[in-house]
Amino acid sequence: MKTIKQSYDTIKMNNHRKQVILDNILTQSSVSKEYLRYKKFVFSVVLICIIAFIGIQYISTNHVNNPLTNHKYASDTNTTLDTVPYNITLQELQDLDFYIFANGIIYNPQIIHSFIDDIDNTKPSHVRIAIVTDEGDPILNEIYYHPQNGVTLYNDTTRDQFGPKNLTKEFYQKIGVYDDAIYAYNTELTKETIDQNKACFITYTHQKKL
Amino acid sequence: MVLKAHSEEEIIDVYNRNADMIYRICFSYLKNVVDSEDALSQTFLKYLNYTKSFDSLEHEKSWFIVTASNTCKDMLKQAWYKKRVDQEIIIQTNPFDIDETLETVLELPVYYKMVVYLYYYEGYNNREIAHILKIPSSTVRNRLARARKILKRKLGENML
């Protein structure tokens, strides 16, 4: 009687069949190479898409979270407020084409109306606004609007003796009108976002609507 | 991960090194030449799609042992295989001499066959078999002991 090892030794493939199977495998191999090339291509495309998607997500998140550090917006929207003289009269502000709101009186209303028209027509625009306090000190604002780049706001309180006395800059993605007032905002303009201070009040429209 | 296609020379080398072993494993599961050749082809097709490189020849051998075994188990599970009517005819057309020992080994339950083959034919020890099949060493010992018991009962002491 054969041992287990000897019995297994009797299981042998016919040489001719062995060669036929090898030939079949080699034929399949060329198909497999094509498949592998296709797999590599798909893998590369998917990888590029993932990287692009992550990159876009990162950039867009960065814009919303850190608007002030975005130099793209800072570079092309420098303020002109620092060229305005420190001691300036109401008449001089009018002459410098400021839209002025002083103790309930409006000066140069056509400026804000033209700005609203530009927003309505999604046309890049720029406006300077002066709000005169009860004490007679002007608080100056400058707004740059660009349909693709968003809204850059400058607020100059250096002439307001009771204010923080600084020049600040903020960036928002959109601008819109809600209840006769213009707001700059990032996501949406609703009563809730206004109440939660997520939208920045700019000025009243004074009957001019979008 | 580096995706690498196998060259023709590499495939021929690997085939010449492992074809007989894979065929033997497949035959011990499927018990006929036609299906064993089919399983051998399928195992090599899996190799063509396996793009990682082997650490050593021993690693390559282990991979083929496990892949061939899995391929055969898959074939045995398939519905068409269980229902086929020509199985008896195919078994009768085996070209080599199937003696009493081989017949008894082939009749062993599926989960004993592999450990018997690796222990008695390939000469691996319990620990090596456990490593190849990724099962505990104690399971290998139990399976071997039970397989030996069956073989001794049917064939006597001499066949081991």
Short mmCIF file of C-alpha atoms in Angstrom, two decimals:
data_model
loop_
_atom_site.label_atom_id
_atom_site.label_comp_id
_atom_site.label_asym_id
_atom_site.label_seq_id
_atom_site.Cartn_x
_atom_site.Cartn_y
_atom_site.Cartn_z
CA MET A 1 0.00 0.00 0.00
CA LYS A 2 1.24 3.50 -0.91
CA THR A 3 1.89 6.13 1.73
CA ILE A 4 0.00 9.44 1.60
CA LYS A 5 3.01 11.16 0.05
CA GLN A 6 3.36 8.49 -2.65
CA SER A 7 -0.37 8.73 -3.40
CA TYR A 8 -0.20 12.49 -3.84
CA ASP A 9 2.78 12.00 -6.16
CA THR A 10 0.56 10.12 -8.59
CA ILE A 11 -1.53 13.29 -9.13
CA LYS A 12 0.33 14.87 -12.04
CA MET A 13 -0.81 17.03 -14.84
CA ASN A 14 -0.37 15.95 -18.43
CA ASN A 15 2.43 18.06 -20.03
CA HIS A 16 0.33 18.95 -23.03
CA ARG A 17 -2.55 20.15 -20.83
CA LYS A 18 -0.07 22.03 -18.67
CA GLN A 19 1.17 23.94 -21.73
CA VAL A 20 -2.37 24.65 -22.96
CA ILE A 21 -3.33 26.14 -19.59
CA LEU A 22 -0.16 28.26 -19.53
CA ASP A 23 -0.97 29.60 -23.02
CA ASN A 24 -4.47 30.53 -21.87
CA ILE A 25 -3.07 32.29 -18.83
CA LEU A 26 -0.61 34.27 -20.96
CA THR A 27 -3.44 35.33 -23.26
CA GLN A 28 -5.41 36.49 -20.24
CA SER A 29 -2.32 38.30 -18.99
CA SER A 30 -2.37 40.82 -21.87
CA VAL A 31 -6.03 41.53 -21.14
CA SER A 32 -5.13 41.91 -17.49
CA LYS A 33 -2.43 44.48 -18.34
CA GLU A 34 -4.99 46.57 -20.20
CA TYR A 35 -7.29 46.31 -17.21
CA LEU A 36 -4.47 47.37 -14.91
CA ARG A 37 -3.70 50.39 -17.09
CA TYR A 38 -7.38 51.33 -17.00
CA LYS A 39 -7.40 50.82 -13.21
CA LYS A 40 -4.37 53.11 -12.83
CA PHE A 41 -6.04 55.77 -14.98
CA VAL A 42 -9.29 55.64 -12.98
CA PHE A 43 -7.32 55.68 -9.72
CA SER A 44 -5.37 58.79 -10.86
CA VAL A 45 -8.54 60.60 -11.95
CA VAL A 46 -10.28 59.80 -8.67
CA LEU A 47 -7.21 60.94 -6.71
CA ILE A 48 -7.02 64.24 -8.62
CA CYS A 49 -10.76 64.82 -8.08
CA ILE A 50 -10.42 64.17 -4.33
CA ILE A 51 -7.43 66.54 -4.04
CA ALA A 52 -9.25 69.23 -6.07
CA PHE A 53 -12.39 68.81 -3.98
CA ILE A 54 -10.47 69.07 -0.69
CA GLY A 55 -8.59 72.11 -2.04
CA ILE A 56 -11.78 73.89 -3.09
CA GLN A 57 -13.41 73.09 0.24
CA TYR A 58 -10.37 74.42 2.11
CA ILE A 59 -10.21 77.63 0.11
CA SER A 60 -13.93 78.35 0.37
CA THR A 61 -13.93 77.65 4.13
CA ASN A 62 -10.95 79.91 4.55
CA HIS A 63 -12.76 82.74 2.78
CA VAL A 64 -15.74 82.55 5.07
CA ASN A 65 -13.78 82.10 8.28
CA ASN A 66 -10.88 84.46 7.68
CA PRO A 67 -12.13 87.16 5.36
CA LEU A 68 -9.72 89.78 6.62
CA THR A 69 -6.64 87.70 5.88
CA ASN A 70 -7.57 87.22 2.26
CA HIS A 71 -5.16 89.41 0.32
CA LYS A 72 -7.00 88.94 -2.95
CA TYR A 73 -9.73 91.22 -1.69
CA ALA A 74 -7.40 93.51 0.25
CA SER A 75 -5.13 94.24 -2.71
CA ASP A 76 -7.72 95.63 -5.08
CA THR A 77 -9.91 97.49 -2.58
CA ASN A 78 -7.69 99.94 -0.71
CA THR A 79 -9.61 102.55 1.19
CA THR A 80 -9.60 106.22 0.26
CA LEU A 81 -10.84 107.24 3.71
CA ASP A 82 -7.33 107.95 4.99
CA THR A 83 -7.05 110.73 2.38
CA VAL A 84 -10.06 112.55 3.85
CA PRO A 85 -8.92 115.50 6.03
CA TYR A 86 -9.28 114.98 9.80
CA ASN A 87 -11.29 118.14 10.34
CA ILE A 88 -13.92 118.20 7.67
CA THR A 89 -17.19 120.06 7.34
CA LEU A 90 -20.53 118.79 6.11
CA GLN A 91 -20.19 120.84 2.94
CA GLU A 92 -16.75 119.39 2.21
CA LEU A 93 -18.12 115.84 2.67
CA GLN A 94 -20.85 116.63 0.16
CA ASP A 95 -18.26 117.95 -2.27
CA LEU A 96 -16.23 114.75 -1.86
CA ASP A 97 -19.31 112.75 -3.03
CA PHE A 98 -20.16 111.18 0.31
CA TYR A 99 -23.69 109.97 0.84
CA ILE A 100 -24.48 111.71 4.14
CA PHE A 101 -26.99 110.97 6.87
CA ALA A 102 -26.92 113.77 9.42
CA ASN A 103 -29.59 114.18 12.14
CA GLY A 104 -32.34 112.75 9.94
CA ILE A 105 -31.34 114.74 6.87
CA ILE A 106 -29.98 113.03 3.76
CA TYR A 107 -27.44 114.58 1.44
CA ASN A 108 -26.47 113.20 -1.98
CA PRO A 109 -29.22 110.51 -2.01
CA GLN A 110 -28.50 109.82 -5.69
CA ILE A 111 -25.18 108.24 -4.66
CA ILE A 112 -26.79 105.46 -2.62
CA HIS A 113 -29.51 105.01 -5.25
CA SER A 114 -26.87 104.57 -7.95
CA PHE A 115 -25.02 102.07 -5.70
CA ILE A 116 -28.21 100.04 -5.19
CA ASP A 117 -28.84 100.10 -8.95
CA ASP A 118 -25.35 98.71 -9.53
CA ILE A 119 -25.93 95.90 -7.03
CA ASP A 120 -29.23 95.18 -8.73
CA ASN A 121 -27.45 94.94 -12.09
CA THR A 122 -24.57 92.90 -10.51
CA LYS A 123 -22.11 95.58 -11.58
CA PRO A 124 -18.97 96.32 -9.52
CA SER A 125 -19.54 99.49 -7.52
CA HIS A 126 -18.17 101.70 -4.77
CA VAL A 127 -19.77 104.13 -2.31
CA ARG A 128 -18.64 106.39 0.54
CA ILE A 129 -21.06 107.03 3.37
CA ALA A 130 -20.80 109.53 6.21
CA ILE A 131 -23.06 109.22 9.25
CA VAL A 132 -22.92 112.34 11.41
CA THR A 133 -23.41 111.75 15.14
CA ASP A 134 -25.55 113.91 17.45
CA GLU A 135 -22.33 115.63 18.49
CA GLY A 136 -21.58 116.47 14.83
CA ASP A 137 -18.67 114.02 14.35
CA PRO A 138 -18.63 112.15 11.03
CA ILE A 139 -18.27 108.35 11.00
CA LEU A 140 -17.05 107.42 7.55
CA ASN A 141 -17.74 104.18 5.69
CA GLU A 142 -16.47 103.01 2.38
CA ILE A 143 -17.98 100.00 0.60
CA TYR A 144 -16.59 98.15 -2.38
CA TYR A 145 -18.92 95.73 -4.11
CA HIS A 146 -17.85 93.17 -6.69
CA PRO A 147 -20.28 90.46 -7.89
CA GLN A 148 -17.60 87.73 -7.85
CA ASN A 149 -15.20 88.92 -5.15
CA GLY A 150 -17.76 90.06 -2.58
CA VAL A 151 -18.07 93.12 -0.40
CA THR A 152 -15.28 94.96 1.45
CA LEU A 153 -16.33 97.39 4.19
CA TYR A 154 -14.14 100.07 5.75
CA ASN A 155 -15.32 101.85 8.86
CA ASP A 156 -13.45 104.94 10.07
CA THR A 157 -14.38 106.20 13.54
CA THR A 158 -11.23 108.28 14.07
CA ARG A 159 -13.24 111.53 13.93
CA ASP A 160 -15.85 110.39 16.46
CA GLN A 161 -14.75 111.62 19.89
CA PHE A 162 -16.89 108.97 21.66
CA GLY A 163 -16.08 106.11 19.28
CA PRO A 164 -13.27 103.50 19.29
CA LYS A 165 -11.21 105.82 17.00
CA ASN A 166 -9.96 103.28 14.51
CA LEU A 167 -10.19 102.23 10.89
CA THR A 168 -11.44 98.69 10.45
CA LYS A 169 -11.90 96.48 7.46
CA GLU A 170 -14.35 93.60 7.02
CA PHE A 171 -15.18 91.31 4.20
CA TYR A 172 -18.52 89.72 3.37
CA GLN A 173 -19.62 87.56 0.47
CA LYS A 174 -22.90 89.25 -0.40
CA ILE A 175 -24.85 92.47 -0.05
CA GLY A 176 -28.62 92.91 0.06
CA VAL A 177 -31.56 94.94 1.25
CA TYR A 178 -33.86 93.88 4.09
CA ASP A 179 -36.61 96.12 5.47
CA ASP A 180 -35.33 99.32 3.83
CA ALA A 181 -31.77 98.82 5.03
CA ILE A 182 -28.64 97.59 3.28
CA TYR A 183 -26.73 94.72 4.86
CA ALA A 184 -23.55 92.86 4.01
CA TYR A 185 -23.67 89.16 4.86
CA ASN A 186 -22.11 85.78 4.16
CA THR A 187 -24.75 83.07 3.99
CA GLU A 188 -28.29 84.43 3.93
CA LEU A 189 -30.09 87.62 4.84
CA THR A 190 -33.01 86.90 7.17
CA LYS A 191 -34.42 88.37 10.37
CA GLU A 192 -32.58 85.66 12.33
CA THR A 193 -29.16 86.40 10.80
CA ILE A 194 -29.71 90.14 11.38
CA ASP A 195 -30.76 89.54 15.01
CA GLN A 196 -27.75 87.27 15.55
CA ASN A 197 -25.40 90.00 14.19
CA LYS A 198 -24.35 87.76 11.32
CA ALA A 199 -25.30 90.48 8.84
CA CYS A 200 -23.59 93.88 8.96
CA PHE A 201 -25.87 96.94 8.78
CA ILE A 202 -24.57 99.56 6.29
CA THR A 203 -27.27 102.20 5.94
CA TYR A 204 -30.95 102.76 5.19
CA THR A 205 -32.02 102.69 1.55
CA HIS A 206 -34.44 105.59 1.94
CA GLN A 207 -37.15 104.10 -0.25
CA LYS A 208 -34.79 102.78 -2.88
CA LYS A 209 -35.36 99.04 -3.24
CA LEU A 210 -33.49 96.35 -5.14
CA MET B 1 0.67 51.29 -3.26
CA VAL B 2 2.54 50.38 -6.45
CA LEU B 3 0.45 48.71 -9.12
CA LYS B 4 2.63 46.39 -11.20
CA ALA B 5 1.68 44.12 -14.10
CA HIS B 6 3.44 40.74 -14.25
CA SER B 7 5.78 40.20 -17.17
CA GLU B 8 5.43 37.11 -19.39
CA GLU B 9 8.71 35.61 -18.12
CA GLU B 10 7.62 36.14 -14.53
CA ILE B 11 4.29 34.40 -15.17
CA ILE B 12 6.01 31.43 -16.81
CA ASP B 13 8.48 31.13 -13.90
CA VAL B 14 5.74 31.31 -11.31
CA TYR B 15 3.61 28.84 -13.26
CA ASN B 16 6.44 26.32 -13.53
CA ARG B 17 7.17 26.64 -9.82
CA ASN B 18 3.60 26.28 -8.58
CA ALA B 19 1.36 24.67 -11.20
CA ASP B 20 1.85 21.06 -10.01
CA MET B 21 1.26 21.96 -6.38
CA ILE B 22 -1.89 23.97 -7.20
CA TYR B 23 -3.17 21.17 -9.42
CA ARG B 24 -2.64 18.64 -6.62
CA ILE B 25 -4.49 20.83 -4.10
CA CYS B 26 -7.33 21.43 -6.56
CA PHE B 27 -7.60 17.74 -7.35
CA SER B 28 -7.77 16.84 -3.68
CA TYR B 29 -10.77 19.18 -3.35
CA LEU B 30 -12.56 18.63 -6.65
CA LYS B 31 -11.56 15.01 -7.35
CA ASN B 32 -11.55 15.34 -11.12
CA VAL B 33 -9.16 16.52 -13.81
CA VAL B 34 -11.49 18.89 -15.68
CA ASP B 35 -12.48 20.97 -12.66
CA SER B 36 -8.92 20.88 -11.26
CA GLU B 37 -7.59 22.41 -14.48
CA ASP B 38 -10.34 25.01 -14.35
CA ALA B 39 -9.46 25.82 -10.73
CA LEU B 40 -5.77 26.05 -11.67
CA SER B 41 -6.61 28.62 -14.38
CA GLN B 42 -8.81 30.60 -12.01
CA THR B 43 -6.08 30.65 -9.37
CA PHE B 44 -3.63 32.07 -11.91
CA LEU B 45 -6.16 34.65 -13.07
CA LYS B 46 -6.30 35.82 -9.47
CA TYR B 47 -2.50 35.99 -9.52
CA LEU B 48 -2.60 38.18 -12.67
CA ASN B 49 -4.82 40.64 -10.84
CA TYR B 50 -2.68 40.47 -7.69
CA THR B 51 -0.40 43.48 -8.15
CA LYS B 52 1.63 43.38 -4.93
CA SER B 53 4.99 41.66 -4.94
CA PHE B 54 5.85 38.63 -2.80
CA ASP B 55 8.50 38.89 -0.09
CA SER B 56 9.99 35.48 -0.84
CA LEU B 57 9.34 32.23 -2.70
CA GLU B 58 7.88 30.82 0.50
CA HIS B 59 5.45 33.74 0.67
CA GLU B 60 4.52 33.12 -2.98
CA LYS B 61 3.92 29.42 -2.27
CA SER B 62 1.75 30.18 0.78
CA TRP B 63 -0.29 32.67 -1.26
CA PHE B 64 -0.93 30.07 -3.96
CA ILE B 65 -1.85 27.38 -1.41
CA VAL B 66 -4.46 29.62 0.22
CA THR B 67 -5.77 31.05 -3.07
CA ALA B 68 -6.10 27.62 -4.69
CA SER B 69 -7.87 26.30 -1.61
CA ASN B 70 -10.29 29.25 -1.58
CA THR B 71 -10.93 28.93 -5.32
CA CYS B 72 -11.86 25.26 -4.89
CA LYS B 73 -14.11 25.99 -1.89
CA ASP B 74 -15.88 28.66 -3.94
CA MET B 75 -16.40 26.23 -6.79
CA LEU B 76 -17.78 23.57 -4.46
CA LYS B 77 -20.25 26.10 -3.03
CA GLN B 78 -21.62 27.13 -6.41
CA ALA B 79 -25.10 25.89 -7.25
CA TRP B 80 -24.22 24.73 -10.76
CA TYR B 81 -21.45 22.54 -9.35
CA LYS B 82 -23.78 20.82 -6.90
CA LYS B 83 -26.47 20.25 -9.52
CA ARG B 84 -24.31 19.08 -12.40
CA VAL B 85 -25.29 15.69 -13.76
CA ASP B 86 -22.02 14.74 -15.45
CA GLN B 87 -19.97 14.57 -12.25
CA GLU B 88 -19.88 10.77 -12.09
CA ILE B 89 -18.74 10.53 -15.72
CA ILE B 90 -15.99 13.13 -15.17
CA ILE B 91 -14.66 11.34 -12.07
CA GLN B 92 -14.41 8.12 -14.05
CA THR B 93 -12.19 9.77 -16.68
CA ASN B 94 -9.29 10.50 -14.32
CA PRO B 95 -6.08 9.50 -16.13
CA PHE B 96 -4.00 8.42 -13.13
CA ASP B 97 -4.19 5.48 -10.83
CA ILE B 98 -6.30 6.26 -7.78
CA ASP B 99 -5.37 3.66 -5.20
CA GLU B 100 -7.03 2.94 -1.85
CA THR B 101 -4.86 5.46 0.06
CA LEU B 102 -5.56 8.31 -2.34
CA GLU B 103 -9.23 7.46 -2.47
CA THR B 104 -9.45 7.59 1.33
CA VAL B 105 -7.55 10.90 1.47
CA LEU B 106 -9.87 12.36 -1.17
CA GLU B 107 -12.88 11.22 0.83
CA LEU B 108 -11.76 13.18 3.91
CA PRO B 109 -13.94 16.19 4.88
CA VAL B 110 -12.86 19.43 3.18
CA TYR B 111 -11.38 21.07 6.30
CA TYR B 112 -9.09 18.05 7.01
CA LYS B 113 -7.76 17.76 3.46
CA MET B 114 -5.63 20.86 3.49
CA VAL B 115 -3.85 20.10 6.78
CA VAL B 116 -3.20 16.51 5.66
CA TYR B 117 -1.76 17.69 2.35
CA LEU B 118 0.44 20.36 3.95
CA TYR B 119 1.66 18.05 6.73
CA TYR B 120 2.24 14.78 4.85
CA TYR B 121 3.11 15.99 1.37
CA GLU B 122 4.63 19.46 1.74
CA GLY B 123 6.25 18.60 5.06
CA TYR B 124 5.16 21.67 7.01
CA ASN B 125 4.85 21.47 10.80
CA ASN B 126 1.80 22.49 12.85
CA ARG B 127 2.99 26.05 13.44
CA GLU B 128 3.77 26.64 9.76
CA ILE B 129 0.41 25.24 8.68
CA ALA B 130 -1.33 27.49 11.22
CA HIS B 131 0.56 30.47 9.80
CA ILE B 132 -0.29 29.64 6.17
CA LEU B 133 -3.98 28.91 6.78
CA LYS B 134 -4.30 31.69 9.39
CA ILE B 135 -5.90 29.41 11.95
CA PRO B 136 -4.77 28.59 15.52
CA SER B 137 -2.09 25.95 15.97
CA SER B 138 -4.40 23.97 18.26
CA THR B 139 -6.99 23.77 15.46
CA VAL B 140 -4.33 22.36 13.13
CA ARG B 141 -3.39 19.72 15.75
CA ASN B 142 -7.05 18.76 16.25
CA ARG B 143 -7.75 18.49 12.54
CA LEU B 144 -4.63 16.42 11.97
CA ALA B 145 -5.47 14.10 14.86
CA ARG B 146 -9.03 13.57 13.61
CA ALA B 147 -7.88 13.06 10.01
CA ARG B 148 -5.26 10.54 11.20
CA LYS B 149 -7.92 8.69 13.18
CA ILE B 150 -10.12 8.39 10.08
CA LEU B 151 -7.18 7.27 7.91
CA LYS B 152 -5.98 4.72 10.45
CA ARG B 153 -9.46 3.29 10.79
CA LYS B 154 -9.76 2.86 7.02
CA LEU B 155 -6.18 2.07 6.01
CA GLY B 156 -4.33 0.86 9.09
CA GLU B 157 -1.02 2.22 10.49
CA ASN B 158 1.27 1.77 7.46
CA MET B 159 0.01 4.49 5.13
CA LEU B 160 1.34 7.43 7.21
#
